[in-house]
PDB file of C-alpha atoms in Angstrom:
ATOM      1  CA  MET A   1     -73.960 211.700-107.703  1.00 34.00           C
ATOM      2  CA  GLN A   2     -73.477 215.426-107.777  1.00 36.00           C
ATOM      3  CA  ASN A   3     -75.188 217.623-105.201  1.00 34.00           C
ATOM      4  CA  THR A   4     -77.134 219.609-107.789  1.00 42.00           C
ATOM      5  CA  LEU A   5     -80.845 220.180-107.959  1.00 56.00           C
ATOM      6  CA  LEU A   6     -81.330 219.384-111.628  1.00 58.00           C
ATOM      7  CA  ASN A   7     -79.316 216.699-113.365  1.00 53.00           C
ATOM      8  CA  PHE A   8     -79.632 216.264-117.127  1.00 47.00           C
ATOM      9  CA  ASP A   9     -76.735 214.297-118.475  1.00 45.00           C
ATOM     10  CA  SER A  10     -76.899 212.987-122.017  1.00 42.00           C
ATOM     11  CA  PRO A  11     -74.333 211.633-124.466  1.00 39.00           C
ATOM     12  CA  GLU A  12     -76.716 212.442-127.314  1.00 42.00           C
ATOM     13  CA  ILE A  13     -76.847 215.751-129.174  1.00 39.00           C
ATOM     14  CA  PRO A  14     -80.439 216.441-130.226  1.00 46.00           C
ATOM     15  CA  ALA A  15     -81.153 217.983-133.619  1.00 49.00           C
ATOM     16  CA  LYS A  16     -82.803 220.879-131.830  1.00 63.00           C
ATOM     17  CA  ALA A  17     -81.251 222.497-128.784  1.00 79.00           C
ATOM     18  CA  ILE A  18     -83.330 221.478-125.778  1.00 91.00           C
ATOM     19  CA  SER A  19     -83.384 223.092-122.361  1.00 95.00           C
ATOM     20  CA  PRO A  20     -84.473 220.577-119.706  1.00 95.00           C
ATOM     21  CA  LEU A  21     -85.549 223.405-117.421  1.00 97.00           C
ATOM     22  CA  LEU A  22     -87.701 224.938-120.147  1.00 98.00           C
ATOM     23  CA  GLU A  23     -89.311 221.586-120.968  1.00 98.00           C
ATOM     24  CA  LEU A  24     -89.937 220.931-117.292  1.00 98.00           C
ATOM     25  CA  GLY A  25     -91.708 224.271-117.002  1.00 98.00           C
ATOM     26  CA  ALA A  26     -93.708 223.620-120.154  1.00 98.00           C
ATOM     27  CA  TYR A  27     -94.804 220.212-118.859  1.00 98.00           C
ATOM     28  CA  GLU A  28     -95.986 221.731-115.605  1.00 98.00           C
ATOM     29  CA  MET A  29     -97.755 224.580-117.450  1.00 98.00           C
ATOM     30  CA  LEU A  30     -99.656 222.169-119.675  1.00 98.00           C
ATOM     31  CA  TRP A  31    -100.816 220.263-116.616  1.00 98.00           C
ATOM     32  CA  LEU A  32    -102.127 223.469-115.061  1.00 98.00           C
ATOM     33  CA  GLU A  33    -104.535 223.966-117.965  1.00 97.00           C
ATOM     34  CA  HIS A  34    -108.194 223.174-117.311  1.00 95.00           C
ATOM     35  CA  GLY A  35    -108.995 219.555-118.141  1.00 94.00           C
ATOM     36  CA  ALA A  36    -105.371 218.565-118.668  1.00 97.00           C
ATOM     37  CA  SER A  37    -104.593 214.854-118.639  1.00 96.00           C
ATOM     38  CA  VAL A  38    -102.019 212.417-119.941  1.00 97.00           C
ATOM     39  CA  LYS A  39    -104.347 211.801-122.885  1.00 97.00           C
ATOM     40  CA  SER A  40    -104.904 215.469-123.733  1.00 97.00           C
ATOM     41  CA  ILE A  41    -101.196 216.343-123.640  1.00 97.00           C
ATOM     42  CA  ALA A  42    -100.189 213.263-125.636  1.00 97.00           C
ATOM     43  CA  SER A  43    -102.905 214.009-128.198  1.00 96.00           C
ATOM     44  CA  ARG A  44    -101.693 217.567-128.723  1.00 96.00           C
ATOM     45  CA  LEU A  45     -98.177 216.370-129.366  1.00 95.00           C
ATOM     46  CA  HIS A  46     -99.412 213.588-131.622  1.00 93.00           C
ATOM     47  CA  GLU A  47    -100.963 216.262-133.818  1.00 94.00           C
ATOM     48  CA  ALA A  48     -97.581 218.036-134.015  1.00 92.00           C
ATOM     49  CA  PRO A  49     -95.048 215.184-134.287  1.00 86.00           C
ATOM     50  CA  GLU A  50     -91.968 217.432-134.333  1.00 89.00           C
ATOM     51  CA  ALA A  51     -93.077 219.654-131.464  1.00 93.00           C
ATOM     52  CA  LEU A  52     -91.567 219.791-128.024  1.00 95.00           C
ATOM     53  CA  LEU A  53     -93.550 220.562-124.900  1.00 97.00           C
ATOM     54  CA  SER A  54     -92.134 224.078-124.965  1.00 97.00           C
ATOM     55  CA  ASP A  55     -93.554 224.671-128.449  1.00 96.00           C
ATOM     56  CA  LEU A  56     -97.041 224.564-126.937  1.00 97.00           C
ATOM     57  CA  VAL A  57     -96.575 227.289-124.318  1.00 98.00           C
ATOM     58  CA  ASN A  58     -95.122 230.736-123.765  1.00 98.00           C
ATOM     59  CA  PRO A  59     -91.381 230.138-123.091  1.00 97.00           C
ATOM     60  CA  THR A  60     -91.022 233.002-120.612  1.00 98.00           C
ATOM     61  CA  GLU A  61     -93.942 231.725-118.569  1.00 98.00           C
ATOM     62  CA  ALA A  62     -92.541 228.209-118.813  1.00 98.00           C
ATOM     63  CA  MET A  63     -89.224 229.285-117.298  1.00 98.00           C
ATOM     64  CA  ASP A  64     -91.035 231.096-114.495  1.00 98.00           C
ATOM     65  CA  THR A  65     -93.062 227.952-113.863  1.00 98.00           C
ATOM     66  CA  ALA A  66     -89.927 225.810-113.831  1.00 98.00           C
ATOM     67  CA  HIS A  67     -88.336 228.006-111.163  1.00 98.00           C
ATOM     68  CA  HIS A  68     -91.534 227.740-109.136  1.00 98.00           C
ATOM     69  CA  VAL A  69     -91.236 223.954-109.301  1.00 98.00           C
ATOM     70  CA  LEU A  70     -87.593 224.123-108.216  1.00 98.00           C
ATOM     71  CA  ASP A  71     -88.632 226.213-105.222  1.00 98.00           C
ATOM     72  CA  VAL A  72     -91.232 223.627-104.238  1.00 98.00           C
ATOM     73  CA  LEU A  73     -88.715 220.810-104.544  1.00 98.00           C
ATOM     74  CA  ARG A  74     -86.148 222.670-102.459  1.00 97.00           C
ATOM     75  CA  LYS A  75     -88.713 223.251 -99.720  1.00 97.00           C
ATOM     76  CA  LYS A  76     -89.544 219.554 -99.826  1.00 97.00           C
ATOM     77  CA  GLY A  77     -85.895 218.700 -99.230  1.00 96.00           C
ATOM     78  CA  ILE A  78     -85.033 217.399-102.696  1.00 96.00           C
ATOM     79  CA  LYS A  79     -81.354 218.125-103.254  1.00 89.00           C
ATOM     80  CA  GLN A  80     -81.041 216.398-106.598  1.00 95.00           C
ATOM     81  CA  PHE A  81     -83.306 215.023-109.290  1.00 97.00           C
ATOM     82  CA  GLY A  82     -83.252 214.500-113.017  1.00 97.00           C
ATOM     83  CA  VAL A  83     -85.695 214.623-115.902  1.00 97.00           C
ATOM     84  CA  ARG A  84     -86.058 212.555-119.020  1.00 97.00           C
ATOM     85  CA  ILE A  85     -87.761 214.213-121.966  1.00 96.00           C
ATOM     86  CA  HIS A  86     -89.071 212.708-125.173  1.00 94.00           C
ATOM     87  CA  ARG A  87     -86.673 213.427-128.041  1.00 88.00           C
ATOM     88  CA  ALA A  88     -83.824 214.303-125.702  1.00 85.00           C
ATOM     89  CA  GLY A  89     -81.263 212.584-123.547  1.00 74.00           C
ATOM     90  CA  GLU A  90     -81.846 209.049-122.368  1.00 88.00           C
ATOM     91  CA  TYR A  91     -85.645 208.993-122.527  1.00 95.00           C
ATOM     92  CA  SER A  92     -86.552 205.335-122.998  1.00 95.00           C
ATOM     93  CA  LEU A  93     -88.305 204.588-126.273  1.00 95.00           C
ATOM     94  CA  LYS A  94     -90.131 201.748-124.498  1.00 96.00           C
ATOM     95  CA  LEU A  95     -92.413 204.459-123.128  1.00 97.00           C
ATOM     96  CA  ARG A  96     -93.781 205.147-126.608  1.00 97.00           C
ATOM     97  CA  ASP A  97     -95.629 201.818-126.517  1.00 97.00           C
ATOM     98  CA  ALA A  98     -98.177 203.314-124.135  1.00 97.00           C
ATOM     99  CA  LYS A  99    -101.437 204.381-125.785  1.00 97.00           C
ATOM    100  CA  TYR A 100    -100.861 207.926-124.523  1.00 97.00           C
ATOM    101  CA  PRO A 101     -97.107 208.161-123.832  1.00 97.00           C
ATOM    102  CA  VAL A 102     -95.843 210.433-121.101  1.00 97.00           C
ATOM    103  CA  GLU A 103     -93.524 213.153-122.446  1.00 96.00           C
ATOM    104  CA  LEU A 104     -91.495 213.855-119.317  1.00 98.00           C
ATOM    105  CA  LEU A 105     -90.442 211.879-116.272  1.00 98.00           C
ATOM    106  CA  TYR A 106     -88.872 213.072-113.050  1.00 98.00           C
ATOM    107  CA  TYR A 107     -86.430 210.714-111.403  1.00 98.00           C
ATOM    108  CA  ARG A 108     -84.078 210.277-108.472  1.00 98.00           C
ATOM    109  CA  GLY A 109     -81.301 207.727-108.579  1.00 98.00           C
ATOM    110  CA  PHE A 110     -79.651 205.830-111.400  1.00 98.00           C
ATOM    111  CA  TRP A 111     -81.514 206.054-114.697  1.00 98.00           C
ATOM    112  CA  ASP A 112     -79.390 203.323-116.306  1.00 97.00           C
ATOM    113  CA  LEU A 113     -81.506 200.747-114.467  1.00 98.00           C
ATOM    114  CA  VAL A 114     -84.300 201.448-116.968  1.00 97.00           C
ATOM    115  CA  GLU A 115     -82.242 199.737-119.659  1.00 96.00           C
ATOM    116  CA  THR A 116     -81.670 196.552-117.645  1.00 97.00           C
ATOM    117  CA  PRO A 117     -84.053 193.582-117.989  1.00 97.00           C
ATOM    118  CA  CYS A 118     -87.079 194.829-116.027  1.00 98.00           C
ATOM    119  CA  ILE A 119     -90.192 193.046-114.845  1.00 98.00           C
ATOM    120  CA  ALA A 120     -93.062 194.429-112.769  1.00 98.00           C
ATOM    121  CA  VAL A 121     -94.379 192.663-109.685  1.00 98.00           C
ATOM    122  CA  VAL A 122     -97.678 194.136-108.503  1.00 98.00           C
ATOM    123  CA  GLY A 123    -100.796 193.360-106.550  1.00 98.00           C
ATOM    124  CA  THR A 124    -103.217 194.307-103.819  1.00 97.00           C
ATOM    125  CA  ARG A 125    -102.512 196.738-100.990  1.00 96.00           C
ATOM    126  CA  LYS A 126    -104.111 194.241 -98.582  1.00 96.00           C
ATOM    127  CA  PRO A 127    -102.505 190.885 -99.367  1.00 97.00           C
ATOM    128  CA  SER A 128    -103.193 187.613 -97.607  1.00 97.00           C
ATOM    129  CA  GLN A 129    -100.342 185.858 -95.848  1.00 97.00           C
ATOM    130  CA  ASP A 130    -100.237 183.414 -98.749  1.00 97.00           C
ATOM    131  CA  GLY A 131     -99.955 186.347-101.156  1.00 97.00           C
ATOM    132  CA  ILE A 132     -97.047 187.792 -99.206  1.00 98.00           C
ATOM    133  CA  GLU A 133     -95.244 184.449 -99.201  1.00 98.00           C
ATOM    134  CA  GLN A 134     -95.855 184.014-102.936  1.00 98.00           C
ATOM    135  CA  ALA A 135     -94.534 187.494-103.646  1.00 98.00           C
ATOM    136  CA  ARG A 136     -91.388 186.837-101.651  1.00 98.00           C
ATOM    137  CA  ALA A 137     -90.715 183.516-103.373  1.00 98.00           C
ATOM    138  CA  LEU A 138     -91.399 185.056-106.773  1.00 98.00           C
ATOM    139  CA  VAL A 139     -89.067 188.007-106.257  1.00 98.00           C
ATOM    140  CA  LYS A 140     -86.278 185.806-104.910  1.00 98.00           C
ATOM    141  CA  TYR A 141     -86.546 183.718-108.068  1.00 98.00           C
ATOM    142  CA  LEU A 142     -86.549 186.752-110.349  1.00 98.00           C
ATOM    143  CA  VAL A 143     -83.546 188.328-108.627  1.00 98.00           C
ATOM    144  CA  ARG A 144     -81.600 185.085-109.089  1.00 97.00           C
ATOM    145  CA  GLU A 145     -82.496 185.314-112.766  1.00 96.00           C
ATOM    146  CA  LYS A 146     -80.986 188.831-112.862  1.00 96.00           C
ATOM    147  CA  TRP A 147     -84.225 190.768-113.333  1.00 98.00           C
ATOM    148  CA  THR A 148     -84.655 194.328-112.100  1.00 98.00           C
ATOM    149  CA  ILE A 149     -87.848 194.347-110.021  1.00 98.00           C
ATOM    150  CA  VAL A 150     -90.218 197.208-110.780  1.00 98.00           C
ATOM    151  CA  SER A 151     -93.168 198.097-108.573  1.00 98.00           C
ATOM    152  CA  GLY A 152     -95.166 201.052-107.310  1.00 98.00           C
ATOM    153  CA  LEU A 153     -94.103 201.496-103.664  1.00 98.00           C
ATOM    154  CA  ALA A 154     -97.704 201.109-102.503  1.00 97.00           C
ATOM    155  CA  GLU A 155     -98.691 199.182 -99.413  1.00 97.00           C
ATOM    156  CA  GLY A 156     -98.947 195.429 -99.678  1.00 98.00           C
ATOM    157  CA  ILE A 157     -97.463 193.475-102.586  1.00 98.00           C
ATOM    158  CA  ASP A 158     -95.497 196.462-103.920  1.00 98.00           C
ATOM    159  CA  THR A 159     -93.712 196.969-100.623  1.00 98.00           C
ATOM    160  CA  VAL A 160     -93.027 193.245-100.290  1.00 98.00           C
ATOM    161  CA  ALA A 161     -91.551 193.221-103.804  1.00 98.00           C
ATOM    162  CA  HIS A 162     -89.195 196.134-103.135  1.00 98.00           C
ATOM    163  CA  ARG A 163     -88.099 194.950 -99.688  1.00 98.00           C
ATOM    164  CA  THR A 164     -87.484 191.385-100.819  1.00 98.00           C
ATOM    165  CA  THR A 165     -85.417 192.635-103.750  1.00 98.00           C
ATOM    166  CA  LEU A 166     -83.240 194.669-101.394  1.00 98.00           C
ATOM    167  CA  GLU A 167     -82.862 191.727 -99.017  1.00 98.00           C
ATOM    168  CA  GLU A 168     -81.713 189.604-101.969  1.00 98.00           C
ATOM    169  CA  ARG A 169     -79.329 192.350-103.135  1.00 98.00           C
ATOM    170  CA  GLY A 170     -81.141 192.807-106.430  1.00 98.00           C
ATOM    171  CA  ASN A 171     -81.962 195.975-108.367  1.00 98.00           C
ATOM    172  CA  THR A 172     -85.304 197.707-108.026  1.00 98.00           C
ATOM    173  CA  ILE A 173     -87.209 200.610-109.583  1.00 99.00           C
ATOM    174  CA  ALA A 174     -90.150 202.366-107.927  1.00 98.00           C
ATOM    175  CA  VAL A 175     -92.659 204.078-110.229  1.00 98.00           C
ATOM    176  CA  ILE A 176     -94.683 206.252-107.875  1.00 98.00           C
ATOM    177  CA  GLY A 177     -98.096 207.885-108.157  1.00 98.00           C
ATOM    178  CA  THR A 178     -97.127 211.108-106.380  1.00 98.00           C
ATOM    179  CA  PRO A 179     -94.631 213.858-107.258  1.00 98.00           C
ATOM    180  CA  ILE A 180     -90.950 212.998-106.998  1.00 98.00           C
ATOM    181  CA  CYS A 181     -90.801 215.029-103.769  1.00 98.00           C
ATOM    182  CA  ASP A 182     -93.745 213.333-102.070  1.00 97.00           C
ATOM    183  CA  ILE A 183     -93.989 210.161 -99.996  1.00 96.00           C
ATOM    184  CA  TYR A 184     -96.946 207.778-100.119  1.00 95.00           C
ATOM    185  CA  PRO A 185     -97.616 205.866 -98.009  1.00 96.00           C
ATOM    186  CA  LYS A 186     -95.798 207.726 -95.247  1.00 96.00           C
ATOM    187  CA  GLN A 187     -94.561 204.531 -93.639  1.00 97.00           C
ATOM    188  CA  ASN A 188     -92.472 203.888 -96.769  1.00 98.00           C
ATOM    189  CA  GLU A 189     -90.466 207.106 -96.427  1.00 98.00           C
ATOM    190  CA  ALA A 190     -87.226 205.364 -95.473  1.00 98.00           C
ATOM    191  CA  LEU A 191     -87.741 202.738 -98.170  1.00 98.00           C
ATOM    192  CA  GLN A 192     -88.417 205.324-100.878  1.00 98.00           C
ATOM    193  CA  ASN A 193     -85.410 207.412 -99.913  1.00 98.00           C
ATOM    194  CA  HIS A 194     -83.187 204.331 -99.883  1.00 98.00           C
ATOM    195  CA  ILE A 195     -84.355 203.293-103.346  1.00 98.00           C
ATOM    196  CA  ALA A 196     -83.818 206.861-104.601  1.00 98.00           C
ATOM    197  CA  SER A 197     -80.262 206.948-103.255  1.00 98.00           C
ATOM    198  CA  LYS A 198     -79.158 203.476-104.381  1.00 98.00           C
ATOM    199  CA  TYR A 199     -81.503 202.467-107.199  1.00 98.00           C
ATOM    200  CA  LEU A 200     -84.224 204.452-109.006  1.00 98.00           C
ATOM    201  CA  VAL A 201     -87.489 206.256-108.251  1.00 98.00           C
ATOM    202  CA  ILE A 202     -89.552 207.589-111.175  1.00 98.00           C
ATOM    203  CA  SER A 203     -92.561 209.927-111.245  1.00 98.00           C
ATOM    204  CA  GLN A 204     -94.605 211.431-114.053  1.00 98.00           C
ATOM    205  CA  VAL A 205     -96.823 213.380-111.647  1.00 98.00           C
ATOM    206  CA  PRO A 206     -96.790 217.163-112.200  1.00 98.00           C
ATOM    207  CA  VAL A 207     -95.673 218.906-109.036  1.00 98.00           C
ATOM    208  CA  LEU A 208     -97.766 222.063-109.190  1.00 98.00           C
ATOM    209  CA  ARG A 209    -101.008 220.434-110.345  1.00 98.00           C
ATOM    210  CA  TYR A 210    -100.731 217.832-107.597  1.00 98.00           C
ATOM    211  CA  TYR A 211    -100.468 220.374-104.804  1.00 97.00           C
ATOM    212  CA  GLN A 212    -103.221 222.590-106.222  1.00 96.00           C
ATOM    213  CA  GLN A 213    -105.996 220.009-106.280  1.00 94.00           C
ATOM    214  CA  ILE A 214    -107.748 217.807-103.747  1.00 90.00           C
ATOM    215  CA  TYR A 215    -106.802 214.260-102.831  1.00 87.00           C
ATOM    216  CA  LYS A 216    -109.670 212.644-104.745  1.00 88.00           C
ATOM    217  CA  GLN A 217    -108.450 214.186-107.990  1.00 92.00           C
ATOM    218  CA  ASN A 218    -104.862 213.144-107.294  1.00 95.00           C
ATOM    219  CA  ARG A 219    -105.891 209.506-107.032  1.00 93.00           C
ATOM    220  CA  LEU A 220    -106.111 209.456-110.824  1.00 93.00           C
ATOM    221  CA  PHE A 221    -102.329 209.661-111.042  1.00 97.00           C
ATOM    222  CA  PHE A 222    -101.953 206.153-109.597  1.00 96.00           C
ATOM    223  CA  PRO A 223    -103.522 204.219-112.500  1.00 96.00           C
ATOM    224  CA  GLU A 224    -101.623 206.432-114.962  1.00 97.00           C
ATOM    225  CA  ARG A 225     -98.326 205.418-113.365  1.00 97.00           C
ATOM    226  CA  ASN A 226     -99.351 201.761-113.745  1.00 98.00           C
ATOM    227  CA  ILE A 227     -99.552 202.262-117.493  1.00 98.00           C
ATOM    228  CA  THR A 228     -96.078 203.796-117.510  1.00 98.00           C
ATOM    229  CA  MET A 229     -94.752 200.990-115.302  1.00 98.00           C
ATOM    230  CA  SER A 230     -95.982 198.440-117.786  1.00 98.00           C
ATOM    231  CA  ALA A 231     -94.335 200.244-120.696  1.00 98.00           C
ATOM    232  CA  LEU A 232     -90.976 200.305-118.909  1.00 98.00           C
ATOM    233  CA  THR A 233     -90.952 196.542-118.356  1.00 98.00           C
ATOM    234  CA  GLU A 234     -90.802 193.303-120.324  1.00 97.00           C
ATOM    235  CA  GLY A 235     -93.857 192.067-118.497  1.00 98.00           C
ATOM    236  CA  THR A 236     -96.107 192.364-115.450  1.00 98.00           C
ATOM    237  CA  ILE A 237     -96.743 189.680-112.837  1.00 98.00           C
ATOM    238  CA  ILE A 238     -99.901 189.925-110.729  1.00 98.00           C
ATOM    239  CA  VAL A 239     -99.502 188.170-107.398  1.00 98.00           C
ATOM    240  CA  GLU A 240    -102.897 188.846-105.843  1.00 98.00           C
ATOM    241  CA  ALA A 241    -105.640 191.386-106.631  1.00 97.00           C
ATOM    242  CA  GLY A 242    -109.354 191.968-106.166  1.00 95.00           C
ATOM    243  CA  ASN A 243    -111.923 192.557-108.882  1.00 93.00           C
ATOM    244  CA  THR A 244    -111.648 196.354-108.551  1.00 91.00           C
ATOM    245  CA  SER A 245    -107.883 196.596-108.009  1.00 92.00           C
ATOM    246  CA  GLY A 246    -105.934 199.284-109.836  1.00 90.00           C
ATOM    247  CA  THR A 247    -103.523 196.499-110.712  1.00 95.00           C
ATOM    248  CA  LEU A 248    -105.972 195.449-113.421  1.00 97.00           C
ATOM    249  CA  ILE A 249    -105.362 198.735-115.242  1.00 97.00           C
ATOM    250  CA  GLN A 250    -101.717 197.736-115.551  1.00 98.00           C
ATOM    251  CA  ALA A 251    -102.775 194.275-116.708  1.00 98.00           C
ATOM    252  CA  LYS A 252    -104.861 195.695-119.549  1.00 98.00           C
ATOM    253  CA  ALA A 253    -102.076 198.122-120.445  1.00 98.00           C
ATOM    254  CA  ALA A 254     -99.551 195.284-120.639  1.00 98.00           C
ATOM    255  CA  ILE A 255    -101.694 193.435-123.158  1.00 98.00           C
ATOM    256  CA  GLN A 256    -102.316 196.607-125.162  1.00 98.00           C
ATOM    257  CA  GLN A 257     -98.589 197.414-125.210  1.00 98.00           C
ATOM    258  CA  GLY A 258     -97.578 193.943-126.334  1.00 97.00           C
ATOM    259  CA  ARG A 259     -95.987 193.057-122.996  1.00 98.00           C
ATOM    260  CA  LYS A 260     -96.211 189.688-121.277  1.00 98.00           C
ATOM    261  CA  LEU A 261     -98.814 189.420-118.533  1.00 98.00           C
ATOM    262  CA  PHE A 262     -98.478 186.732-115.875  1.00 98.00           C
ATOM    263  CA  ILE A 263    -101.069 185.829-113.247  1.00 98.00           C
ATOM    264  CA  MET A 264    -100.144 183.655-110.304  1.00 98.00           C
ATOM    265  CA  ASP A 265    -102.136 180.439-110.163  1.00 97.00           C
ATOM    266  CA  GLN A 266    -103.668 181.184-106.765  1.00 96.00           C
ATOM    267  CA  CYS A 267    -105.722 184.015-108.320  1.00 97.00           C
ATOM    268  CA  PHE A 268    -107.579 181.491-110.479  1.00 97.00           C
ATOM    269  CA  LYS A 269    -108.512 179.412-107.437  1.00 96.00           C
ATOM    270  CA  ASN A 270    -110.485 182.204-105.805  1.00 94.00           C
ATOM    271  CA  PRO A 271    -114.138 181.738-106.897  1.00 94.00           C
ATOM    272  CA  GLU A 272    -114.929 185.401-106.202  1.00 95.00           C
ATOM    273  CA  LEU A 273    -112.501 186.651-108.854  1.00 96.00           C
ATOM    274  CA  THR A 274    -113.698 187.049-112.430  1.00 95.00           C
ATOM    275  CA  TRP A 275    -110.718 188.876-113.936  1.00 97.00           C
ATOM    276  CA  PRO A 276    -108.081 186.082-114.080  1.00 98.00           C
ATOM    277  CA  ARG A 277    -109.885 184.015-116.701  1.00 97.00           C
ATOM    278  CA  LYS A 278    -110.934 187.056-118.697  1.00 97.00           C
ATOM    279  CA  LEU A 279    -107.313 188.179-118.919  1.00 98.00           C
ATOM    280  CA  GLU A 280    -106.167 184.648-119.695  1.00 98.00           C
ATOM    281  CA  GLU A 281    -108.542 184.663-122.646  1.00 97.00           C
ATOM    282  CA  SER A 282    -106.818 187.882-123.782  1.00 97.00           C
ATOM    283  CA  GLY A 283    -103.372 186.319-123.662  1.00 97.00           C
ATOM    284  CA  ALA A 284    -102.268 186.358-120.026  1.00 98.00           C
ATOM    285  CA  ILE A 285    -100.207 183.417-118.801  1.00 98.00           C
ATOM    286  CA  ARG A 286    -101.362 181.417-115.795  1.00 98.00           C
ATOM    287  CA  VAL A 287     -98.277 180.723-113.674  1.00 98.00           C
ATOM    288  CA  LYS A 288     -98.275 177.325-111.994  1.00 97.00           C
ATOM    289  CA  ASP A 289     -94.482 177.042-112.005  1.00 96.00           C
ATOM    290  CA  LEU A 290     -92.094 180.004-111.800  1.00 96.00           C
ATOM    291  CA  ALA A 291     -90.041 178.508-114.634  1.00 94.00           C
ATOM    292  CA  GLN A 292     -92.929 179.449-116.943  1.00 95.00           C
ATOM    293  CA  ILE A 293     -91.951 183.092-116.518  1.00 96.00           C
ATOM    294  CA  LYS A 294     -88.381 182.485-117.636  1.00 93.00           C
ATOM    295  CA  ASP A 295     -89.545 180.319-120.535  1.00 93.00           C
ATOM    296  CA  SER A 296     -91.946 183.029-121.719  1.00 94.00           C
ATOM    297  CA  LEU A 297     -89.435 185.875-121.673  1.00 90.00           C
ATOM    298  CA  SER A 298     -86.422 186.403-123.871  1.00 64.00           C
ATOM    299  CA  VAL A 299     -83.888 187.775-121.406  1.00 46.00           C
ATOM    300  CA  GLY A 300     -84.024 185.685-118.234  1.00 44.00           C
ATOM    301  CA  LYS A 301     -80.679 184.212-117.234  1.00 47.00           C
ATOM    302  CA  THR A 302     -79.884 181.485-114.776  1.00 42.00           C
ATOM    303  CA  THR A 303     -76.828 181.874-112.596  1.00 41.00           C
ATOM    304  CA  THR A 304     -74.673 178.924-111.591  1.00 38.00           C
ATOM    305  CA  ASP A 305     -72.871 180.605-108.679  1.00 39.00           C
TER     306      ASP A 305
END
């Protein structure tokens, strides 16, 4: 990988010349507007189907904003990153299945992993020992079946999913709820940097907006990334989650996006949980045997090595 700050490589030639730096600046500008959200930005572009982000802002101001973002990233120690923009480059059309699709993603690592067979493994930040063991067994199975494991780099099940994938020499993608230059939780700094250098870390979080507002407001970026994570994958597997877990936002998104949703059997055995059966009634699959996952998906492969 080249030691450049902004990497935008694309074999495609768009019908309209697109500057990734300009679009980056436009994205950040739109997020700085009062009341901006994924929904509001997506809605504006839905009303103008041929428009780019830069068509909605002053281009000179957008370039100034982009350079401000680059300065922030440099100060945060980011030596290289890339962007993927709707209607340009290798932006994955899977993202358009989200109700309010994100128009730009920051990334570090190898974008090609997005086009491999991907499945999300998610769950609570405070798993039980049984949940941890289930997550490990699940991920080992999925890696053997040649799946790329996608998760959110949060504490708990997410971290177990990423670490187990690396131990099994599989591929993993982290879709984070902070800017591409930020680490959360802090104890996962080495893990995040390793995934960024060898695999792929993705963020849709606007850099400038994030650092201009308080923590409570920034928490809203975490459920939004769950929706994007679902769109990038063939399906989502919930290992363990409480009744108020953010994981359930991804579960609902998976159903809405036409993705497979799997719930590990142990979730149904907890009498305090109401969500497993409700989601099962909406089409989720109760997993009593890991082979059910392979049988329900079109791209799982068994190795004979």
